Coordinates of C-alpha atoms and ligand atoms in Angstrom, one line a residue:
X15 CA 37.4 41.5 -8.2
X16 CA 35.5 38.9 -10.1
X17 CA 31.6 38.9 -9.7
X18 CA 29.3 35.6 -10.4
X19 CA 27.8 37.5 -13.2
X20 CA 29.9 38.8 -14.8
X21 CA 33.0 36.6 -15.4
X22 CA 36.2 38.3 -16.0
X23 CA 39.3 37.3 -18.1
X24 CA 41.9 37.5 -16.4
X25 CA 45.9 38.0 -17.9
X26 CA 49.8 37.4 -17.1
X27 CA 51.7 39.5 -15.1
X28 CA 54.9 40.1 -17.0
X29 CA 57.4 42.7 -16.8
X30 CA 55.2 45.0 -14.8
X31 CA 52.0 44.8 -17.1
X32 CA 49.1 42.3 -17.8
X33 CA 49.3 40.2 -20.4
X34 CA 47.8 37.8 -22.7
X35 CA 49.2 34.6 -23.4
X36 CA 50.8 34.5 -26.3
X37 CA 48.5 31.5 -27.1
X38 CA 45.3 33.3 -26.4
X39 CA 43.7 30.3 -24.8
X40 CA 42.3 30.1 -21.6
X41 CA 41.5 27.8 -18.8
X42 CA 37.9 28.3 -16.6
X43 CA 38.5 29.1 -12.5
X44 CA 34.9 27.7 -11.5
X45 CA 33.7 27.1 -8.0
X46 CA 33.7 23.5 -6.8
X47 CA 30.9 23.9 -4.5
X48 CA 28.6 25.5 -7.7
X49 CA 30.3 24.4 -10.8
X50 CA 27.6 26.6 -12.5
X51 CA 29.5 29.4 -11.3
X52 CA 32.8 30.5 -13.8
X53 CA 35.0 32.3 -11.5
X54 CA 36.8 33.8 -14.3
X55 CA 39.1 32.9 -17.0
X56 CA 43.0 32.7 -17.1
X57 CA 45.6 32.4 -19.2
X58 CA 46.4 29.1 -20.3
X59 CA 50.4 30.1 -21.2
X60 CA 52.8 28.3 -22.8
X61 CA 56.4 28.1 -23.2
X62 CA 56.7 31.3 -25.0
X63 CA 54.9 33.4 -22.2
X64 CA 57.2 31.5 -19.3
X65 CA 60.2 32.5 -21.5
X66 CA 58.6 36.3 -21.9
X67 CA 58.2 36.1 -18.0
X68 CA 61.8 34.4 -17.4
X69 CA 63.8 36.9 -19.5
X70 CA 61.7 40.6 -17.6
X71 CA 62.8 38.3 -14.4
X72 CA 66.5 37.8 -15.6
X73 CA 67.0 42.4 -16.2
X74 CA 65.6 43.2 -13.6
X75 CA 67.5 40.9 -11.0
X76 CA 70.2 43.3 -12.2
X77 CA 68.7 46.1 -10.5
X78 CA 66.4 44.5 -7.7
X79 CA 69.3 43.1 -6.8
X80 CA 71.5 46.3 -5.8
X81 CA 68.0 47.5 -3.7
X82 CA 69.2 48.0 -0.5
X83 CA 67.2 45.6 1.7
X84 CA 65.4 47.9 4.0
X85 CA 63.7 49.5 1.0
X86 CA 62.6 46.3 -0.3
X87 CA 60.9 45.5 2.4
X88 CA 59.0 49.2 3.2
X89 CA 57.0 47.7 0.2
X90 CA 56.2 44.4 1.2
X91 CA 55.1 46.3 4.3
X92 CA 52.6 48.5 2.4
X93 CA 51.6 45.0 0.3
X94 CA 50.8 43.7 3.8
X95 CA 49.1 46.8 4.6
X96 CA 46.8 46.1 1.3
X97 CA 46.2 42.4 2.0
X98 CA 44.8 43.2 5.4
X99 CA 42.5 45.6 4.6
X100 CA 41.2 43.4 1.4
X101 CA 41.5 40.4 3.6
X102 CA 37.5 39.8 3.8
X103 CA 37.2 40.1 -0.3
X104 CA 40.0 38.0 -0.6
X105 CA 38.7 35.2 1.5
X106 CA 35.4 35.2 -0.1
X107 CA 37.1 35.0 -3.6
X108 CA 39.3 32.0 -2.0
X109 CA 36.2 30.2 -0.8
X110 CA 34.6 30.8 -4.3
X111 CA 37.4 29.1 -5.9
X112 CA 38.5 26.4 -4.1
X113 CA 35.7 25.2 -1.4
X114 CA 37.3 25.5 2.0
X115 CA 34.7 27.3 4.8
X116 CA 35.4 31.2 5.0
X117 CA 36.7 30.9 8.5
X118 CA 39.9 28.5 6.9
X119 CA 40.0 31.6 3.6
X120 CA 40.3 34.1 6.2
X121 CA 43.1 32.2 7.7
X122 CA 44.7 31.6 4.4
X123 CA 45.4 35.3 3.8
X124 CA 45.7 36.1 7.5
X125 CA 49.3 33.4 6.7
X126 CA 49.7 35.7 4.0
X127 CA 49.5 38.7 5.5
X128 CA 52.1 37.2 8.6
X129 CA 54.2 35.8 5.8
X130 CA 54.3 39.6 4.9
X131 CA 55.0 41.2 7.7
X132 CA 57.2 39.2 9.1
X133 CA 59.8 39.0 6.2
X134 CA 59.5 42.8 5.7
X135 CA 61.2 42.7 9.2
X136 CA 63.5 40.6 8.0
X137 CA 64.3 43.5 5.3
X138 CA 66.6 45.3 8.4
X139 CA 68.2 41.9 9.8
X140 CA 69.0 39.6 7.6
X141 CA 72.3 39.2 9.7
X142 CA 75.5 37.8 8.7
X143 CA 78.5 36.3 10.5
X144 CA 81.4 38.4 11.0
X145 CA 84.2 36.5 12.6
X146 CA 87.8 36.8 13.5
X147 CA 90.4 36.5 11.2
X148 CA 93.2 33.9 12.1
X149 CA 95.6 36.4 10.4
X150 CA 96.1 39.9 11.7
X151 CA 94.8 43.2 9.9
X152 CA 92.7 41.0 8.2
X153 CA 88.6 41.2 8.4
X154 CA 86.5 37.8 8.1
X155 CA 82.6 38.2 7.4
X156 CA 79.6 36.2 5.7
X157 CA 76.5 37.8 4.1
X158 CA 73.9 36.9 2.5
X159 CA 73.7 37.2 -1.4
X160 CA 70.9 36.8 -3.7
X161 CA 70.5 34.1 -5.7
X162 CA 68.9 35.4 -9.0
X163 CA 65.8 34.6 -10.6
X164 CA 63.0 32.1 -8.2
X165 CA 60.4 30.1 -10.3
X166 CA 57.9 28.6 -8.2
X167 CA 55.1 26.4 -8.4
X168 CA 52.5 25.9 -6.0
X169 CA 49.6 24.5 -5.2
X170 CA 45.3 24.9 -4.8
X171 CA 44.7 24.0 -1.2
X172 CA 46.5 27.4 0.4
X173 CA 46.4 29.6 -2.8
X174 CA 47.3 32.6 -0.8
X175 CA 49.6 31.5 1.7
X176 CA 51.5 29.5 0.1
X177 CA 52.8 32.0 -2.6
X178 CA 53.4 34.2 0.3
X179 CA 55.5 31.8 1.8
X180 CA 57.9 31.6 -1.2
X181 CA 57.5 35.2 -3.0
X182 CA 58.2 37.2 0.6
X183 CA 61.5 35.5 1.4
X184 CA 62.1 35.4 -1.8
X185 CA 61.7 39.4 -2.5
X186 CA 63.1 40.4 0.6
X187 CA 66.4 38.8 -0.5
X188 CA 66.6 40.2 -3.4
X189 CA 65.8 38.0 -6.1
X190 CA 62.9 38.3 -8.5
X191 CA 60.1 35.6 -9.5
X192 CA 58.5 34.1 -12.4
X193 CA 55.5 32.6 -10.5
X194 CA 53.0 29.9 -12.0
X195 CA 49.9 28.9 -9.3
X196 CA 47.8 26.2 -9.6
X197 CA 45.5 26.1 -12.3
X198 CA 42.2 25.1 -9.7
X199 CA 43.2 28.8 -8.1
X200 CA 44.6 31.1 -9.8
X201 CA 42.0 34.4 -8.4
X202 CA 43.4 34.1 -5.0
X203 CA 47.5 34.3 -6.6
X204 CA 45.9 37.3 -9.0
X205 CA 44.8 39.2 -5.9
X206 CA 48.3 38.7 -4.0
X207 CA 50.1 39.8 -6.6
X208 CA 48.1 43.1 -7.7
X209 CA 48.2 43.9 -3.8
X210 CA 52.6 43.4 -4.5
X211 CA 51.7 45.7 -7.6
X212 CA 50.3 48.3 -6.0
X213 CA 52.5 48.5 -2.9
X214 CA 55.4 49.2 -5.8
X215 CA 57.4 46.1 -6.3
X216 CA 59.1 47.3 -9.7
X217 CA 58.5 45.9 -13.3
X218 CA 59.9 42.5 -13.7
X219 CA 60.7 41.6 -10.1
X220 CA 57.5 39.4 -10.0
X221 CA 56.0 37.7 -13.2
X222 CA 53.0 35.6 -12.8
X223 CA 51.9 33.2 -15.7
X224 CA 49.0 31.2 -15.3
X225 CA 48.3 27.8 -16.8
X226 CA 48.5 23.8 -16.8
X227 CA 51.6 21.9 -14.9
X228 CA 53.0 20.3 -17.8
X229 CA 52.4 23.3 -20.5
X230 CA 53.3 26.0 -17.9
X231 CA 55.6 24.7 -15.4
X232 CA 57.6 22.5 -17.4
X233 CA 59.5 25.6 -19.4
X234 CA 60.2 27.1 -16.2
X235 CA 61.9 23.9 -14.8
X236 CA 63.8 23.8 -18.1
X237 CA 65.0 27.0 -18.6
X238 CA 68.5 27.6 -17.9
X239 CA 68.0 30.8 -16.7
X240 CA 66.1 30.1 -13.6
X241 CA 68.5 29.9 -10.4
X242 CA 66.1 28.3 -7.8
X243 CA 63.2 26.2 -8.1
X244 CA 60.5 25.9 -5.1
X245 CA 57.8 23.6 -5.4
X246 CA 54.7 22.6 -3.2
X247 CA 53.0 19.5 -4.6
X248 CA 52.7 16.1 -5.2
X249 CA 55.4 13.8 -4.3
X250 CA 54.7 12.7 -8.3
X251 CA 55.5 16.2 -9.7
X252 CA 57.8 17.0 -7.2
X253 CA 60.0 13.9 -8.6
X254 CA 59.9 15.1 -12.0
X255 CA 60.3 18.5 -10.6
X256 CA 63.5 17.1 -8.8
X257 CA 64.7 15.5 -11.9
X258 CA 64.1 18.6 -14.2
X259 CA 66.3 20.4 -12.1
X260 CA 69.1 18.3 -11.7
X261 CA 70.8 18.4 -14.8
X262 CA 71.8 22.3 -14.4
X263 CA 71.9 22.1 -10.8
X264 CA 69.3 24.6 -10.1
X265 CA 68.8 24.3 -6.2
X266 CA 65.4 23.0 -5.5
X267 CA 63.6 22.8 -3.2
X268 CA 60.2 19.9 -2.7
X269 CA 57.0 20.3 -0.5
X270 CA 54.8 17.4 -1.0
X271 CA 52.4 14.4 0.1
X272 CA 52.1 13.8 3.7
X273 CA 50.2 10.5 5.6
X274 CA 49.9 12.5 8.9
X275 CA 49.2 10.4 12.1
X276 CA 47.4 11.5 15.4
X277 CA 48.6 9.8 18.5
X278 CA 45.6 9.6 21.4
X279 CA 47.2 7.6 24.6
X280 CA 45.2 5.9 27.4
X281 CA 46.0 9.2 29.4
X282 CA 45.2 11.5 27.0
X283 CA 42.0 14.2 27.2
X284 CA 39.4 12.9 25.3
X285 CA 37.4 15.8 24.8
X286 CA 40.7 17.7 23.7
X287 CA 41.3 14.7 21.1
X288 CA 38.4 14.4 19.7
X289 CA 37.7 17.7 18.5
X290 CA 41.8 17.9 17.5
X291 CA 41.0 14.8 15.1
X292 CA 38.2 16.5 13.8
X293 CA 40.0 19.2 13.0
X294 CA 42.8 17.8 11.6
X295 CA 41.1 15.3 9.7
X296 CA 38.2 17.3 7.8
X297 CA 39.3 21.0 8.3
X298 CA 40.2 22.0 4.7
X299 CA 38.4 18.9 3.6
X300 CA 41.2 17.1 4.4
X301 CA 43.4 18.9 2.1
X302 CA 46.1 19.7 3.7
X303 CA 49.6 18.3 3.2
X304 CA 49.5 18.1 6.9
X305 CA 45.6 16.7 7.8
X306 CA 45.7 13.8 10.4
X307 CA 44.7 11.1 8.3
X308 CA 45.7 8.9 10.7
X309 CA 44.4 8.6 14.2
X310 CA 46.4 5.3 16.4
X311 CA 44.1 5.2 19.4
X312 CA 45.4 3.6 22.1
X313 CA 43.0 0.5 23.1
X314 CA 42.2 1.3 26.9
X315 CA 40.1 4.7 25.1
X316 CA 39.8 3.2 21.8
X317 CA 36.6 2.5 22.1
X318 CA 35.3 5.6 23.7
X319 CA 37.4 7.2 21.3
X320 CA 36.1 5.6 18.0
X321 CA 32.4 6.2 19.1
X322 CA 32.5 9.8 20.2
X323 CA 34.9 10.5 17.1
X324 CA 32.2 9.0 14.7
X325 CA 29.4 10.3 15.8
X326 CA 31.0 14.1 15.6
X327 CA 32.4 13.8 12.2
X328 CA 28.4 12.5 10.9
X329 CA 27.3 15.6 12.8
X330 CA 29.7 18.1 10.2
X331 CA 27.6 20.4 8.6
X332 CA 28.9 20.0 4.8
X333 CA 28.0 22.7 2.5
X334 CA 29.2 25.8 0.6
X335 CA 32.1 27.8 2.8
X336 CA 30.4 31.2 2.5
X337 CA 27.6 29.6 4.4
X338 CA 28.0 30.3 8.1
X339 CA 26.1 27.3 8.5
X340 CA 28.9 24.8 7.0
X341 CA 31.5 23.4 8.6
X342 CA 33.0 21.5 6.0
X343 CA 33.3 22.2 1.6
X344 CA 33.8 20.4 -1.2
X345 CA 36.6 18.5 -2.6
X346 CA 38.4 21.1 -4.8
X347 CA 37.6 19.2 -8.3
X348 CA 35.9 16.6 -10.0
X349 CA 39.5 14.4 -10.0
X350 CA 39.9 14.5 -6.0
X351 CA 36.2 13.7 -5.7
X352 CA 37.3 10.4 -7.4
X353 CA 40.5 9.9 -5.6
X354 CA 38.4 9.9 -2.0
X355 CA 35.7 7.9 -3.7
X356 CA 38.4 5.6 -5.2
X357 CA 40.4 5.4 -1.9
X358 CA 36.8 4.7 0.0
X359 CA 36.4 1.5 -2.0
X360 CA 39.9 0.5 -1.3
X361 CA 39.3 0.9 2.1
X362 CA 36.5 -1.7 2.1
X363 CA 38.0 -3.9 -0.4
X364 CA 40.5 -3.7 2.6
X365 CA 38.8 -4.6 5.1
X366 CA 38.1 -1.8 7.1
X367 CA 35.4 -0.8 9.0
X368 CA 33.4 2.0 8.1
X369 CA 32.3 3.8 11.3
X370 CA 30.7 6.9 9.1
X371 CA 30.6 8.5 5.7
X372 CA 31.9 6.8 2.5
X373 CA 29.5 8.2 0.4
X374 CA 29.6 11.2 -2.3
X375 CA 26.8 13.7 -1.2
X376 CA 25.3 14.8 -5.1
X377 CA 21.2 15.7 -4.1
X378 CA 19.6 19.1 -2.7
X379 CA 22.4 22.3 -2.5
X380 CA 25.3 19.5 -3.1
X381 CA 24.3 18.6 -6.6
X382 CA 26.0 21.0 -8.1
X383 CA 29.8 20.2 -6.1
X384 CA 32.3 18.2 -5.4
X385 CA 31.1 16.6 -2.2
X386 CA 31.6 13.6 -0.2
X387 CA 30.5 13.2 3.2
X388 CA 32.7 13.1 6.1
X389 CA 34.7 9.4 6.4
X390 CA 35.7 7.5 9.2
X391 CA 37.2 3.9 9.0
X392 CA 37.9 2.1 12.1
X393 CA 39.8 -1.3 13.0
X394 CA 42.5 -0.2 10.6
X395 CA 45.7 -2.4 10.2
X396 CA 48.4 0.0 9.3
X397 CA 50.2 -1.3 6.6
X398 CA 46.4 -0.7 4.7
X399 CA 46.5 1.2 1.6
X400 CA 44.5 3.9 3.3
X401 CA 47.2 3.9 6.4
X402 CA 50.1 4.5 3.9
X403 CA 48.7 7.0 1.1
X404 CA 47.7 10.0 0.8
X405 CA 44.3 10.6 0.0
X406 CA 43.9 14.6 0.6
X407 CA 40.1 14.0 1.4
X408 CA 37.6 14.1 4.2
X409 CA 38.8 10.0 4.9
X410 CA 40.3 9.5 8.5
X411 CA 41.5 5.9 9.3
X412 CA 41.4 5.2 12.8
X413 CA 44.0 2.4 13.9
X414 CA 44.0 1.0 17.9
X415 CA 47.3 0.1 19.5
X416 CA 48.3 -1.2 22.3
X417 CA 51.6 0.6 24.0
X418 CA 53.7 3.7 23.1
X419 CA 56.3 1.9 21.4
X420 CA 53.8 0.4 19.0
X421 CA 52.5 3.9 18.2
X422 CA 55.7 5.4 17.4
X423 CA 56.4 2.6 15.3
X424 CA 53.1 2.8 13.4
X425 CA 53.6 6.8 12.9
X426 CA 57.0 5.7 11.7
X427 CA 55.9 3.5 9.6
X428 CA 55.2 5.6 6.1
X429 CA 57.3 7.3 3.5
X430 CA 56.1 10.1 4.8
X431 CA 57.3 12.4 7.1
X432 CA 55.8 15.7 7.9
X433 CA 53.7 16.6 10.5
X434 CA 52.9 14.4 14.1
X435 CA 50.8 14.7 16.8
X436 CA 50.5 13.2 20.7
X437 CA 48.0 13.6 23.0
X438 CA 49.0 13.1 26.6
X439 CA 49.1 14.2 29.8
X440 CA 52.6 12.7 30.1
X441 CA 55.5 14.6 29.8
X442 CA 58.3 12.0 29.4
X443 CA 55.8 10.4 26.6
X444 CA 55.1 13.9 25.2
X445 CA 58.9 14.0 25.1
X446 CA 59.5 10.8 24.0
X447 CA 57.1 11.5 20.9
X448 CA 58.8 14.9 19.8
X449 CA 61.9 12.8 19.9
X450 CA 61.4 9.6 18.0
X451 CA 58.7 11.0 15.7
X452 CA 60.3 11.1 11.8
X453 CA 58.5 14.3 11.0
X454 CA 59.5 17.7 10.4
X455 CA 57.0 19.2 13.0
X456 CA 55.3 17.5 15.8
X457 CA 52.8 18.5 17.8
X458 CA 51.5 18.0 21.7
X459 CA 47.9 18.2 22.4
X460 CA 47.3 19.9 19.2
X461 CA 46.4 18.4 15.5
X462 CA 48.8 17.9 12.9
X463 CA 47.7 21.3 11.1
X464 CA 48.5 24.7 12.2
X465 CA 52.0 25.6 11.4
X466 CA 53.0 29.3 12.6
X467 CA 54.6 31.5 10.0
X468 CA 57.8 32.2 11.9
X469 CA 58.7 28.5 12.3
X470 CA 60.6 26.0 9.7
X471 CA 57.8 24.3 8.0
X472 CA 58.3 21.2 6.2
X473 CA 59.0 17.3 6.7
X474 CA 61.3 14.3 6.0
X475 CA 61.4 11.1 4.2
X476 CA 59.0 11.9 0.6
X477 CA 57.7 14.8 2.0
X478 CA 60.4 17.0 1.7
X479 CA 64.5 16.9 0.0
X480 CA 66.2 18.6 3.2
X481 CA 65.0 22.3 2.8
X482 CA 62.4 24.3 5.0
X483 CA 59.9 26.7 4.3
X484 CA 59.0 29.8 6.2
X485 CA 61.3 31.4 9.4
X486 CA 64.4 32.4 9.0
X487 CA 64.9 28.8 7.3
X488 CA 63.6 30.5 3.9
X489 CA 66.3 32.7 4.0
X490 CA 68.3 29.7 3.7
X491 CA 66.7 29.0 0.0
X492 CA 66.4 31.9 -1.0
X493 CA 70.0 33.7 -0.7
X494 CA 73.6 32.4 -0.8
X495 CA 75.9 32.8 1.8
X496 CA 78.8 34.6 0.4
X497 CA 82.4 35.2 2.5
X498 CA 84.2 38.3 2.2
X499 CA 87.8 38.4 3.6
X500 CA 89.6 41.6 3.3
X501 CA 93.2 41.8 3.9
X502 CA 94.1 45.5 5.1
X503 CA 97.9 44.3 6.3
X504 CA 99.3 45.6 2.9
X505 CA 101.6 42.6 2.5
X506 CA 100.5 38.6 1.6
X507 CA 99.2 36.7 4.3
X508 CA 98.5 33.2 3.5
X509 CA 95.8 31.2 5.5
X510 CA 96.9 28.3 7.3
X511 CA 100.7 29.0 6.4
X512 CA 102.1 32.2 7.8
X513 CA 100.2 31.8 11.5
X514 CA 101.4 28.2 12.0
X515 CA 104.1 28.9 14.6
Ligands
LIG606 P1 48.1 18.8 -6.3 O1 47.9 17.5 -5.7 O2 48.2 20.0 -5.4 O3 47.2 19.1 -7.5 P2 50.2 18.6 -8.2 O4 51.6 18.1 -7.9 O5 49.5 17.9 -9.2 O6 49.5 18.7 -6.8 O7 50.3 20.2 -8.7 C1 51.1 21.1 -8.0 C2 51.5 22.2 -8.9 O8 52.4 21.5 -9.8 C3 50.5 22.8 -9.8 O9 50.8 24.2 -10.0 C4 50.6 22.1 -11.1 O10 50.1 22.8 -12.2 C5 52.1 21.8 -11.2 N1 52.5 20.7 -12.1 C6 51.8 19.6 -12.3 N2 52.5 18.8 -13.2 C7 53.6 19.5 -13.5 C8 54.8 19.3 -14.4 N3 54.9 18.2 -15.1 N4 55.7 20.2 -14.4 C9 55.7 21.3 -13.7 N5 54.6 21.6 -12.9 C10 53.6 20.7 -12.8

């Protein structure tokens, strides 16, 4: 592990061995809530390294593939095994890297660890279809196939998890990976993959090159001899990502932005709301793909709601995350401090009211991070710029309406679609909502954060292009469905012919 004195460089992981890049340059993993601190230093690859990584990949799909399911997931059982007992060390390196509070790191590799777990289970299922043949002495089944060699790309704000959630399903259907994490956090991807290492995933089934988007996940979007693309992102990259990929057909798959809305009616508990808007608007600092930065508040509570929402977000305790103390930590980098600053001064410019916050917080123990204090505007009109994009920060927009209809089409009403929450006591509105809401997951009486590990995860409209993450949906991605008839009636049978009588 990495210590604050003495910084360690840090390599690829191609072909079962750790690598330089080719280039022999290197990028800095410093911690955003002490930029003094240098993290380490990683590999700033280029093309030559991905195509190093792409071709161990491409051999040894030959073999991984032909390991018998069960056995690959005994060692994505002992990697789970690992990442629990390192979980404390790895959260502390997750905090150090990217900000968010150790409580939300521990979390981070606890979704790991489940991601883990739960698809080494999926090692002895993985069940087919077998189904009845229209013909006789003839056997009809479907199983699943692997696809061949994964590239993924993934983000800074769940460095852990969401690796997991692509590399697990991934392995356990037997494909291998050439893996490039985000370059804001590459430690926490280094430490899941050495815990794969040393649980025995063979040479070449997982590559791991470290580096920039365009010098490092470009090639691997390009290269021919990727099968399957999965991205978590931007809905910017994930367009170019989308585009990359069409021209061989790779199948891809697209997590990106979200504009996540919760919905407090006149019925709702307050108490309960409240502290869900606060959690889903500045846990993670607000970035999430799925924080509520959007709360419609319906106007019988709005203005108990506005006041008591406020005052508890100005009360945050905003600080380093290995600080028991702190409640909230830094924006990850210098560029999303600006983005929330930028999107505060649209928000006046705007019009809106700020209730609390709008301010970058640069004296004392935060002048050496990326912070901003906690941000609240009220009397929002939802066709605002801060209604409609995404601004991954601590900035909550808080937006009175007057019936359930109007709420459902104010939710609606972004290119966004993936996560939704309603609080009510209700039940025909609570059912109303899960029905009309456009989002991939919705919640009742519960933030727009919090997604379970053995659920689809994932969301419509420019959030998503149809696939779904985690469950038995991954499985979906990550193998193909292959149908095997066999004929034991020694004698041609033709389909839809010879049974027509
Ligand atoms: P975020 O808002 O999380 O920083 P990005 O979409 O910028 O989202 O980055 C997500 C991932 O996509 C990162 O690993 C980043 O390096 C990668 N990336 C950025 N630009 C490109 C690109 N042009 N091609 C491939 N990958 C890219």
């Amino acid at each position: 592990m990495a210590t604050a004195s003495a910084p360690t460089v840090f390599k690829n992981y191609i072909d079962g061995a750790w690598t330089a890049a080719r280039g022999g340059k290197a990028i800095e993993d410093r911690n955003p809530a002490n930029r003094d601190e240098l993290i380490g230093m990683f590999p700033a690859s280029t093309a030559d390294d991905i195509r190093d990584a792409i071709a161990s990949a491409q051999a040894a799909f030959k073999k991984w593939r032909l390991v018998p399911a069960p056995k690959r997931a005994e060692i994505m059982f002992r990697a789970a095994e690992i990442l629990l007992e390192r979980k404390e060390d790895y959260a502390r390196d997750m905090t150090r890297e990217m900000g968010k509070v150790l409580p939300e790191t521990r979390g981070d590799v606890q979704e790991a660890i489940d991601m883990t777990y739960l698809m080494a289970g999926e090692g002895r299922r993985q069940f087919g279809h077998v189904a009845p043949s229209e013909l006789p002495s003839k056997f009809a089944m479907a199983v699943r196939a692997p696809v061949g060699v994964a590239g993924m790309i993934t983000p800074w704000n769940f460095p852990m998890a969401i690796p997991a959630w692509k590399v697990m399903p991934a392995l356990v259907c037997g494909n291998t990976i050439v893996l490039k994490p985000a370059e804001d956090t590459p430690l926490s991807t280094y430490n899941l993959v050495q815990a794969l290492e040393e649980a025995g995933v063979p040479a070449g089934v997982l590559n791991v090159v470290f580096g920039d988007g365009p010098q490092a996940g470009a090639p691997i979007l390009d290269d021919p001899a990727v099968d399957l693309i999965s991205f978590t992102g931007s809905t910017e990259v994930g367009r170019i990502v989308s585009q990359a990929c069409a021209p061989s057909f790779k199948r891809c798959h697209l997590e990106m932005g979200g504009k996540n809305i919760i919905v407090v009616m006149d019925d709702a508990n307050l108490d309960l709301a409240v502290d869900g808007a606060i959690w889903g608007g500045f846990g993670t600092t607000g970035q999430r793909c799925t924080a509520a930065s959007r709360v419609a508040v319906h106007k019988k509570v709005y203005h108990e709601f506005v006041e008591r929402f406020a005052a508890q977000a100005k009360k945050l305790k905003v600080g380093d995350g290995l600080d028991p103390a702190n409640e909230m930590g830094p924006c990850v980098n210098e560029q999303q401090l600006n983005t929330v600053m930028k999107y505060v001064a649209i928000g006046k410019e705007e019009g809106a009211k700020l209730a609390t916050g709008g301010h970058r917080l640069e004296t004392g123990s935060h002048a050496r991070g990326w912070f901003h204090e906690p941000t609240v505007f009220v009397d929002c009109d939802p066709k605002m710029r801060i209604c409609q994009e995404e601004i991954f920060g601590p900035v909550v927009a808080i937006i009175p309406f007057g019936s359930f209809n109007e709420a459902i089409d104010i939710a609606n009403g972004v290119t966004y679609g993936l996560s939704a929450s309603i609080y009510t006591r209700d039940v025909n509105n609570a059912f109303r909502a899960q029905r009309d809401l456009e989002t991939g997951i919705v919640y009742v009486n519960a933030p727009t954060i919090g997604a379970e590990t053995h659920l689809p995860f994932g969301g419509t409209k420019n959030t998503g292009n149809g696939h779904r993450e985690a469950g038995l949906a991954a499985l979906d991605f990550y193998s193909e469905w292959k149908t095997v008839y066999v004929d034991y009636s020694d004698r041609l049978q033709r389909a839809q012919i010879d049974n027509a009588e």
